[in-house]
Each structure stands twice: as structure tokens, then as C-alpha cells.
PDB file of C-alpha atoms and ligand atoms in Angstrom:
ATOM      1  CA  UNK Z   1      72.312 278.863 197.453  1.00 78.00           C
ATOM      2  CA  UNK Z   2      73.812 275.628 198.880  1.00 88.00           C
ATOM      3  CA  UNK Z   3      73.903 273.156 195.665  1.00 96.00           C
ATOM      4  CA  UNK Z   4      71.637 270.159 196.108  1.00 98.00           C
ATOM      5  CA  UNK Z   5      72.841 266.559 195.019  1.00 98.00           C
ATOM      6  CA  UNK Z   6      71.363 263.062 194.356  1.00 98.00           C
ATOM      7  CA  UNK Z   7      72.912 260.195 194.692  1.00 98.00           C
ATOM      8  CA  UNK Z   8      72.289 257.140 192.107  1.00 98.00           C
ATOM      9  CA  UNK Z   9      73.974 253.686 193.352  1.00 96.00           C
ATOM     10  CA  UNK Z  10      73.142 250.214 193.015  1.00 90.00           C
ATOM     11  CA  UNK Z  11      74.245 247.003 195.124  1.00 89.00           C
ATOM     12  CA  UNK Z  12      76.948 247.797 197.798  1.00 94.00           C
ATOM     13  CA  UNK Z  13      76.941 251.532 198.043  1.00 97.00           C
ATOM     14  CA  UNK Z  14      79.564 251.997 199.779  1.00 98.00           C
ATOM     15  CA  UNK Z  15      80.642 255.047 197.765  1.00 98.00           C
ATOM     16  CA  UNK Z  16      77.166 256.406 198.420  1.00 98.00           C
ATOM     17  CA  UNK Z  17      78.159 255.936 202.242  1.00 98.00           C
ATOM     18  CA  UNK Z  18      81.136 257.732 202.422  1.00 98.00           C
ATOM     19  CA  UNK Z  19      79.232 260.862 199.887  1.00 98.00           C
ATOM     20  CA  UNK Z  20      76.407 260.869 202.704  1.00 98.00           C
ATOM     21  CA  UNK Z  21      78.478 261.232 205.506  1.00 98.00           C
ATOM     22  CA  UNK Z  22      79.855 264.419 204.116  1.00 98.00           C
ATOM     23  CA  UNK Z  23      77.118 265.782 202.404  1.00 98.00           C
ATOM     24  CA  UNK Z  24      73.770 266.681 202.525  1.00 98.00           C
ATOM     25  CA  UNK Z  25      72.058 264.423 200.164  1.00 98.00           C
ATOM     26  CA  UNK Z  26      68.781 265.338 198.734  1.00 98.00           C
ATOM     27  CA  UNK Z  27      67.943 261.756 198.065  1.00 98.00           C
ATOM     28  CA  UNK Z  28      69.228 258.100 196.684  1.00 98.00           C
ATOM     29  CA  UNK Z  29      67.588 256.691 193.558  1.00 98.00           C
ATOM     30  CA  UNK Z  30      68.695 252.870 193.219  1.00 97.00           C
ATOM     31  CA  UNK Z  31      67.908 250.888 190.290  1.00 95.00           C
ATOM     32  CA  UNK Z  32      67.233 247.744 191.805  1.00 94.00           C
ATOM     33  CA  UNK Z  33      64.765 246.955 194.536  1.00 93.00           C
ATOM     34  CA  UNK Z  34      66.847 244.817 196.477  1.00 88.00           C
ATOM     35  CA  UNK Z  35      69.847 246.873 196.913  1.00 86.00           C
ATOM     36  CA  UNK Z  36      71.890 247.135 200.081  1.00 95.00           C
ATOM     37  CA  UNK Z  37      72.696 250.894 199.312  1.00 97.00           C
ATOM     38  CA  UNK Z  38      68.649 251.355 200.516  1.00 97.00           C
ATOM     39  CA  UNK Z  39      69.357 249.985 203.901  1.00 97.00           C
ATOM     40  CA  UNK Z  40      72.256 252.398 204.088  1.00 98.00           C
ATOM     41  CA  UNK Z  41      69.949 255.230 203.091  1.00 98.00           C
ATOM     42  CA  UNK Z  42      68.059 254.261 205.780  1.00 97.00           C
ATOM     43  CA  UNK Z  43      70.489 254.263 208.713  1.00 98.00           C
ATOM     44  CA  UNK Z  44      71.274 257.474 207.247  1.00 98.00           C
ATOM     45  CA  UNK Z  45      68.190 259.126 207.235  1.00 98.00           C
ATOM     46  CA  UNK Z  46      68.323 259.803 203.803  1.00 98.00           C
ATOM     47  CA  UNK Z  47      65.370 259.714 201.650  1.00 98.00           C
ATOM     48  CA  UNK Z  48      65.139 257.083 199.007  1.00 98.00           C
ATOM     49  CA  UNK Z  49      63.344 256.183 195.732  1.00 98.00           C
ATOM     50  CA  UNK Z  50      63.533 252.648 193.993  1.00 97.00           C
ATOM     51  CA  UNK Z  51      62.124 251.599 190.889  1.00 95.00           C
ATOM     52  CA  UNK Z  52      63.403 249.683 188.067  1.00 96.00           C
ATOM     53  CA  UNK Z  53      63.497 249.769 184.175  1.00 97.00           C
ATOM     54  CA  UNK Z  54      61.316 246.141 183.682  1.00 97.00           C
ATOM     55  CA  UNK Z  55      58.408 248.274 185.414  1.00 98.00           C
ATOM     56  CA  UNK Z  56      58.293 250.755 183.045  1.00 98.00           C
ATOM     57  CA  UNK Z  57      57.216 250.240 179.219  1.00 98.00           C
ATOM     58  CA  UNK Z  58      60.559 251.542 177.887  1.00 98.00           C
ATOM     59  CA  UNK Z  59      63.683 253.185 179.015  1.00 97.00           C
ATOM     60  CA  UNK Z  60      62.483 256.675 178.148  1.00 98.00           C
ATOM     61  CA  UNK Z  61      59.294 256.164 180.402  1.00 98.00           C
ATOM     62  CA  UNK Z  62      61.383 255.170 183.291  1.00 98.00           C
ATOM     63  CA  UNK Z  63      64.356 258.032 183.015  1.00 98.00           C
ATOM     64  CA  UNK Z  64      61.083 260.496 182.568  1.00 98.00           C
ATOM     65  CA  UNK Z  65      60.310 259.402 186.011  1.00 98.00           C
ATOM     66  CA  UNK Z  66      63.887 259.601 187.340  1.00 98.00           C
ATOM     67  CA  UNK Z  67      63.416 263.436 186.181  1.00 98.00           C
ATOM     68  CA  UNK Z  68      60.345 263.879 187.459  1.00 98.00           C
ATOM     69  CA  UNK Z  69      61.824 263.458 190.858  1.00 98.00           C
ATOM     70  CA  UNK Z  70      64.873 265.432 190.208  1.00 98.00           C
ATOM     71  CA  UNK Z  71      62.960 268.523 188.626  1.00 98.00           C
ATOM     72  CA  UNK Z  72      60.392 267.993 191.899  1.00 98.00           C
ATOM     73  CA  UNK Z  73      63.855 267.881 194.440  1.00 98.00           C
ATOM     74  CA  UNK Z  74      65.500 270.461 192.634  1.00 98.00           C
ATOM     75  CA  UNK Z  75      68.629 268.709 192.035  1.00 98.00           C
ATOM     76  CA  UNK Z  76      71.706 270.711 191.149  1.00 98.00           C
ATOM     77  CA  UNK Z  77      73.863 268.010 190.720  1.00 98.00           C
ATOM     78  CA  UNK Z  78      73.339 263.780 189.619  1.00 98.00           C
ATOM     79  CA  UNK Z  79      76.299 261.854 191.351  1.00 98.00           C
ATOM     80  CA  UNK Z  80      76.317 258.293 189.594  1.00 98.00           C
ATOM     81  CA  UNK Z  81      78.279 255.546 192.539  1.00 97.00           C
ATOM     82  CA  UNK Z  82      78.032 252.398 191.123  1.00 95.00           C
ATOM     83  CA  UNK Z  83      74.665 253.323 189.199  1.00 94.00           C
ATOM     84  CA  UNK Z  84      74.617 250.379 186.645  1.00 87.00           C
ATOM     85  CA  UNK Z  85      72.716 251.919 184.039  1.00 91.00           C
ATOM     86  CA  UNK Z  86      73.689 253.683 180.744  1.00 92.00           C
ATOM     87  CA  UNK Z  87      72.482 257.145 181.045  1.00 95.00           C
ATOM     88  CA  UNK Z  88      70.105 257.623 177.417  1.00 96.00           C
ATOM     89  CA  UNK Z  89      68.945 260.851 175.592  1.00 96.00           C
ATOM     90  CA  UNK Z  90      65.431 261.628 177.788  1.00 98.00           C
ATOM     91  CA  UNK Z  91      67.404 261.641 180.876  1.00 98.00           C
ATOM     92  CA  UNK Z  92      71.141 263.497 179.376  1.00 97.00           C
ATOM     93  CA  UNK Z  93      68.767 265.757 177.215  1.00 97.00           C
ATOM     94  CA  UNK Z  94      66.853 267.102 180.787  1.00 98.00           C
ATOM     95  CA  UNK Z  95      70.312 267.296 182.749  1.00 97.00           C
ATOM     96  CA  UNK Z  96      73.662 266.826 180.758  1.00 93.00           C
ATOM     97  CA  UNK Z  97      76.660 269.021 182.175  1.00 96.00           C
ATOM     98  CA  UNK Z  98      75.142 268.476 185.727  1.00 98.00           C
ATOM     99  CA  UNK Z  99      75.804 264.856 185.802  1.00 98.00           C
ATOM    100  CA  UNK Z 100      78.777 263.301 187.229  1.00 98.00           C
ATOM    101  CA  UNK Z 101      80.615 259.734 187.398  1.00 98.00           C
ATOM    102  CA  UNK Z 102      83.075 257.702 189.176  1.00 98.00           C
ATOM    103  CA  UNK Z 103      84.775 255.040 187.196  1.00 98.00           C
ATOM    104  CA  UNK Z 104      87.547 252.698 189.372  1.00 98.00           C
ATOM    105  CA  UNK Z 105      90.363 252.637 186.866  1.00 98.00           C
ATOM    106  CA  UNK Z 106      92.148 255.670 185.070  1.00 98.00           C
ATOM    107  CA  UNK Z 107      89.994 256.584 181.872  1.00 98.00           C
ATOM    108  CA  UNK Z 108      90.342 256.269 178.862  1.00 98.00           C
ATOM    109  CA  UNK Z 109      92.394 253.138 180.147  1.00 98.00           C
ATOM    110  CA  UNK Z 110      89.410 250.364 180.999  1.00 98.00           C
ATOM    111  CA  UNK Z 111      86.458 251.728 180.374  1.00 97.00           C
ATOM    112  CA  UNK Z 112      83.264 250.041 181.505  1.00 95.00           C
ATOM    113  CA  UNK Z 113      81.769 247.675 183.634  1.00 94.00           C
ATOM    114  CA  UNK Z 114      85.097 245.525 184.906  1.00 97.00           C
ATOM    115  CA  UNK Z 115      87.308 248.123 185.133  1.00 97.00           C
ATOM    116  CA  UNK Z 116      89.445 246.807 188.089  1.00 98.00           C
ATOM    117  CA  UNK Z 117      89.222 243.380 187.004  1.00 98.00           C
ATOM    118  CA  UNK Z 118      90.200 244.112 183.154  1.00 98.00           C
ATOM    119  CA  UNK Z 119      93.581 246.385 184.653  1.00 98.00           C
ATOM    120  CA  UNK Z 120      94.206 243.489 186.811  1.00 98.00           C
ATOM    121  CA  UNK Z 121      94.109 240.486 184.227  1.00 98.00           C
ATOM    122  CA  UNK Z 122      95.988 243.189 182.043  1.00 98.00           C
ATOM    123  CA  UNK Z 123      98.721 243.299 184.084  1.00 97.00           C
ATOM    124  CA  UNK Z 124      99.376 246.836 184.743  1.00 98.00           C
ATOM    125  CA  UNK Z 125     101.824 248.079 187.272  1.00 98.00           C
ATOM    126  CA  UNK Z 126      99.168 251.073 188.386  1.00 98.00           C
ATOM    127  CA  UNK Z 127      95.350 252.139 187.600  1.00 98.00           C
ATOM    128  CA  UNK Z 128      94.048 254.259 189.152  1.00 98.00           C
ATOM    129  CA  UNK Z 129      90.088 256.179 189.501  1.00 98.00           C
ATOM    130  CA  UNK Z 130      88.743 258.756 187.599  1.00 98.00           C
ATOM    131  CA  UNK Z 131      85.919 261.310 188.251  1.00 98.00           C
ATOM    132  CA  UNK Z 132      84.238 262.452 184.813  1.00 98.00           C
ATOM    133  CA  UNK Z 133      81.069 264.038 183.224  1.00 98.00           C
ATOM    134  CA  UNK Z 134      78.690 261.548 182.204  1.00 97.00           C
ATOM    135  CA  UNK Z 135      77.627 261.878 178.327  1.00 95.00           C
ATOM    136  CA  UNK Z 136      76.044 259.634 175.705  1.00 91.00           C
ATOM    137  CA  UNK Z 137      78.955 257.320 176.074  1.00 91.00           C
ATOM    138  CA  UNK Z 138      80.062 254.510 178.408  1.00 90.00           C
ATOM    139  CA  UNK Z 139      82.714 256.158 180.519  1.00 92.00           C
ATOM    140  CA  UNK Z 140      83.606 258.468 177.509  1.00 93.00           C
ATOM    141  CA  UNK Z 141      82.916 262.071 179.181  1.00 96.00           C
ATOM    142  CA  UNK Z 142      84.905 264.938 179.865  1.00 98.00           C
ATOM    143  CA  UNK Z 143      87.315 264.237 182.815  1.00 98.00           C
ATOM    144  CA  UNK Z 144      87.364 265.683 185.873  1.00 98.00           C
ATOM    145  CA  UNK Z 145      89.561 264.294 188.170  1.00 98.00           C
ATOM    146  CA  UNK Z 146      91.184 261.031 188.154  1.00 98.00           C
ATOM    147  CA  UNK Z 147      94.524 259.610 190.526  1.00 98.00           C
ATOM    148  CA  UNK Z 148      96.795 256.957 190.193  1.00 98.00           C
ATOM    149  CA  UNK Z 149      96.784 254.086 191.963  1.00 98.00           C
ATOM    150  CA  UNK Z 150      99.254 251.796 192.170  1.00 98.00           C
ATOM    151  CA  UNK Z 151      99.107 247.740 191.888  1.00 98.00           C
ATOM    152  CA  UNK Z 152     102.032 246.242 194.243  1.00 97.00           C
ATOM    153  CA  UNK Z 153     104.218 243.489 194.019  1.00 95.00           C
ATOM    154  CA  UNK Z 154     102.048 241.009 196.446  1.00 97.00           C
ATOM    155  CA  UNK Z 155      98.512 242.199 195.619  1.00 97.00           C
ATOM    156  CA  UNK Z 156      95.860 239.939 195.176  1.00 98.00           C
ATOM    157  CA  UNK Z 157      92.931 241.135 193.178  1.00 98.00           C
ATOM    158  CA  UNK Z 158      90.964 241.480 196.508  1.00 98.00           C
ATOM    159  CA  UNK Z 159      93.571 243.821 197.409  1.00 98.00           C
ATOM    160  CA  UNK Z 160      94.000 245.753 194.860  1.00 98.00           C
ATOM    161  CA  UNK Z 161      90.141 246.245 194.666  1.00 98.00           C
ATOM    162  CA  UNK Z 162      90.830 247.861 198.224  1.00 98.00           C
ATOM    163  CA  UNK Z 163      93.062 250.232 197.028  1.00 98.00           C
ATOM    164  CA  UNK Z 164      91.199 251.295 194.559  1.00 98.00           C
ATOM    165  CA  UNK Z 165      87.915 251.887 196.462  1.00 98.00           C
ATOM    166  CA  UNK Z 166      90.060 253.938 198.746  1.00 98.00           C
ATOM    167  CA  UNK Z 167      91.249 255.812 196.426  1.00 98.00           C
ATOM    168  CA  UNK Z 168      87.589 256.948 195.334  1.00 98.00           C
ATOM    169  CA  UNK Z 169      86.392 257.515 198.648  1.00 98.00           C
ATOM    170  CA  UNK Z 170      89.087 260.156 198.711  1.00 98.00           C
ATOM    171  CA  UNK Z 171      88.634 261.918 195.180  1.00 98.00           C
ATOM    172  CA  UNK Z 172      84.642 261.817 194.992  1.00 98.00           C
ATOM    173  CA  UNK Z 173      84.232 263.883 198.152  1.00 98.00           C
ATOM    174  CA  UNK Z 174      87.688 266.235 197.092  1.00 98.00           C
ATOM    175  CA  UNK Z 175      85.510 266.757 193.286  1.00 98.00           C
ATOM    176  CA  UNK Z 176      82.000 267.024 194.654  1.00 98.00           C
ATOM    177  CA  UNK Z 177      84.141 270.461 196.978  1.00 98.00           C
ATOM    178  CA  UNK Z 178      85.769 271.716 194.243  1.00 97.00           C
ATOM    179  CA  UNK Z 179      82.370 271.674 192.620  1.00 97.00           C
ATOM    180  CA  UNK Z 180      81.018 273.613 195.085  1.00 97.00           C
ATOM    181  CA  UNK Z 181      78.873 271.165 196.879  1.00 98.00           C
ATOM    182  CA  UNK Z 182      79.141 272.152 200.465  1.00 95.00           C
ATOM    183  CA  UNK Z 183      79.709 269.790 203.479  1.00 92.00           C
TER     184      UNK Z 183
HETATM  185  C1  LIG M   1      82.633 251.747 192.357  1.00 82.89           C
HETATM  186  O1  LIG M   1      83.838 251.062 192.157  1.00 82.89           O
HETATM  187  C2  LIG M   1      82.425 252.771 191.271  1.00 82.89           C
HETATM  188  O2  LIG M   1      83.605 253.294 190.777  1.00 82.89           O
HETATM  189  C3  LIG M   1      81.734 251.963 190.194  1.00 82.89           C
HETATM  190  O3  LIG M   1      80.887 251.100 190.901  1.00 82.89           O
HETATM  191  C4  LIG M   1      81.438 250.812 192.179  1.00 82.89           C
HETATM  192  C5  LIG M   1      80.384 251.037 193.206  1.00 82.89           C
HETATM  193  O4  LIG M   1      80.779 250.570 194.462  1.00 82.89           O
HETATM  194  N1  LIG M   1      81.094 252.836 189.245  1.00 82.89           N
HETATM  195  P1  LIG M   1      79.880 250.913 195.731  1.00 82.89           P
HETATM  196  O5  LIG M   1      78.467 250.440 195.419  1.00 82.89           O
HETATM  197  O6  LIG M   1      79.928 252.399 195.937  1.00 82.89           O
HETATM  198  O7  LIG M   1      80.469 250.165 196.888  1.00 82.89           O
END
């Protein structure tokens, strides 16, 4: 049977764009009300659900309602793009090992929120993006996939960004096929 994803984005969602227009996606869960990503849903006929953490009386209230609607889809496989929430126990406990992440530098080099901004200001002659399971930890789980990405001679930090958000809308698509999810 095909495997079924979500999608869980925040703000731009452009990675959520470029997963949709491959895939069949089940749904998008954004975590903030306002997000962009929900217009995108939209134009893409994909079904969305937004509701965020201040709503709920704690954080294991509002992931029990995330899996609520992944045990009611039947979701194979979580695909976090840009989804700007730490992933706790009620949530990991109901669905580790069928979780995944995208992080835009080359773990463990930059982990967290600023990764292209922290390899930038660092200096670094190449980053790169990394595909990973998604554990207890902040960008800590077992790798999947990551490239390099180089950081030229005349790149600005807006350009570099580019190049990196390339990158990923290369590798998520090549991991989420070599996981099986079918286009
Ligand atoms: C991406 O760079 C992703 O690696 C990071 O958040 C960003 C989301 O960008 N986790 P977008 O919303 O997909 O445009």
C-alpha cells in the first residue's frame, strides 16, 4: 500500500511546495494561524489543519491533538519543512522512527534554528543540507541524507540562502523516494 505522508511547515513553505507537487500529501498541519504555507495548501488542493500551542493547556494536550489527526489520516510518514517546533515525548512516543527532518546546513555542523546564517557568519567555504530522523533532540537524529553545498567567492548571504534552499528542494523529494513514498 502506497505510504501516506503529512506535511508540517510553518511561514514560507516553500519546501512544502515543492513536496506537494510531487507527492500525494495526506494533509499540512501548520503551527501558526497566519502562515503563508496555508494559502499554498490551498492552491494546491491540499487539506489543511492549523492550530497552535497557546490554545492548548500544555504542550502534551496540543501534540495529543496533532496525533489524533495523524492516527485518524493514517499517516505513514511526518515530514517536518520548516516546522518550528521541538518535537516532545507525547508526540515522538506515538510516532518516533516515522518522523523525518530537513535541516539547511550539514549536521552535526550548525544545528538549530539559524543554521544558514550561523555557517555564514562562521565563515565556511561550504555547508550544505541534511535530511535526518527527528528524535528527542534539536537536529540530533540519525542522518539520512545530507549534500554539500558550497559558499562562493561573491555570495551574499541572500545568495547563499538560495543555494541552499535549492539544494533541499532536490534531496527532500530524492529521500522521501528512497523511502518509498511514491510520486
Ligand atoms: C528550510 O530551510 C528548512 O530546512 C528549515 O526551515 C526552512 C523552511 O523553509 N527547517 P520553507 O518554509 O520550506 O520555505
Amino acid at each position: 500500500m502506497a505510504k501516506k505522508i503529512a506535511v508540517f511547515a510553518s511561514g514560507n513553505g516553500s519546501n512544502f511546495q515543492v513536496i506537494a507537487e510531487q507527492f500525494p500529501v495526506e494533509f499540512l498541519f501548520a503551527d501558526k494561524r497566519e502562515d503563508y504555507v496555508l494559502e499554498r495548501a490551498q492552491n494546491l488542493g491540499v487539506i489543511s489543519y492549523t492550530f497552535e500551542l497557546k490554545e492548548f493547556e500544555n504542550k502534551v494536550a496540543y501534540e495529543e491533538a496533532i496525533v489524533e489527526l495523524l492516527d485518524k489520516h493514517q499517516i505513514d510518514l511526518v515530514v517536518l519543512a520548516g516546522y518550528m517546533k521541538i518535537v516532545s515525548h507525547t508526540l515522538l512516543s506515538a510516532y518516533e522512527g516515522r518522523i523525518i527532518n530537513i535541516h539547511p546546513a550539514y549536521l552535526p555542523e550548525f544545528p538549530g534554528a539559524h543554521g544558514i546564517e550561523d555557517a555564514w557568519k562562521a565563515g565556511v567555504s561550504q555547508s550544505g543540507v541534511t535530511v535526518h530522523w527527528v528524535d528527542s533532540g534539536v537536529d540530533t537524529g540519525q542522518i539520512i541524507k545530507q549534500v554539500r553545498v558550497p559558499r562562493l567567492a561573491d555570495d551574499t548571504l541572500d545568495s547563499f540562502e538560495t543555494r541552499i534552499h535549492e539544494a533541499e528542494y532536490q534531496l527532500y523529494p530524492e529521500v522521501l523516494r528512497e523511502l518509498g513514498v511514491e510520486g
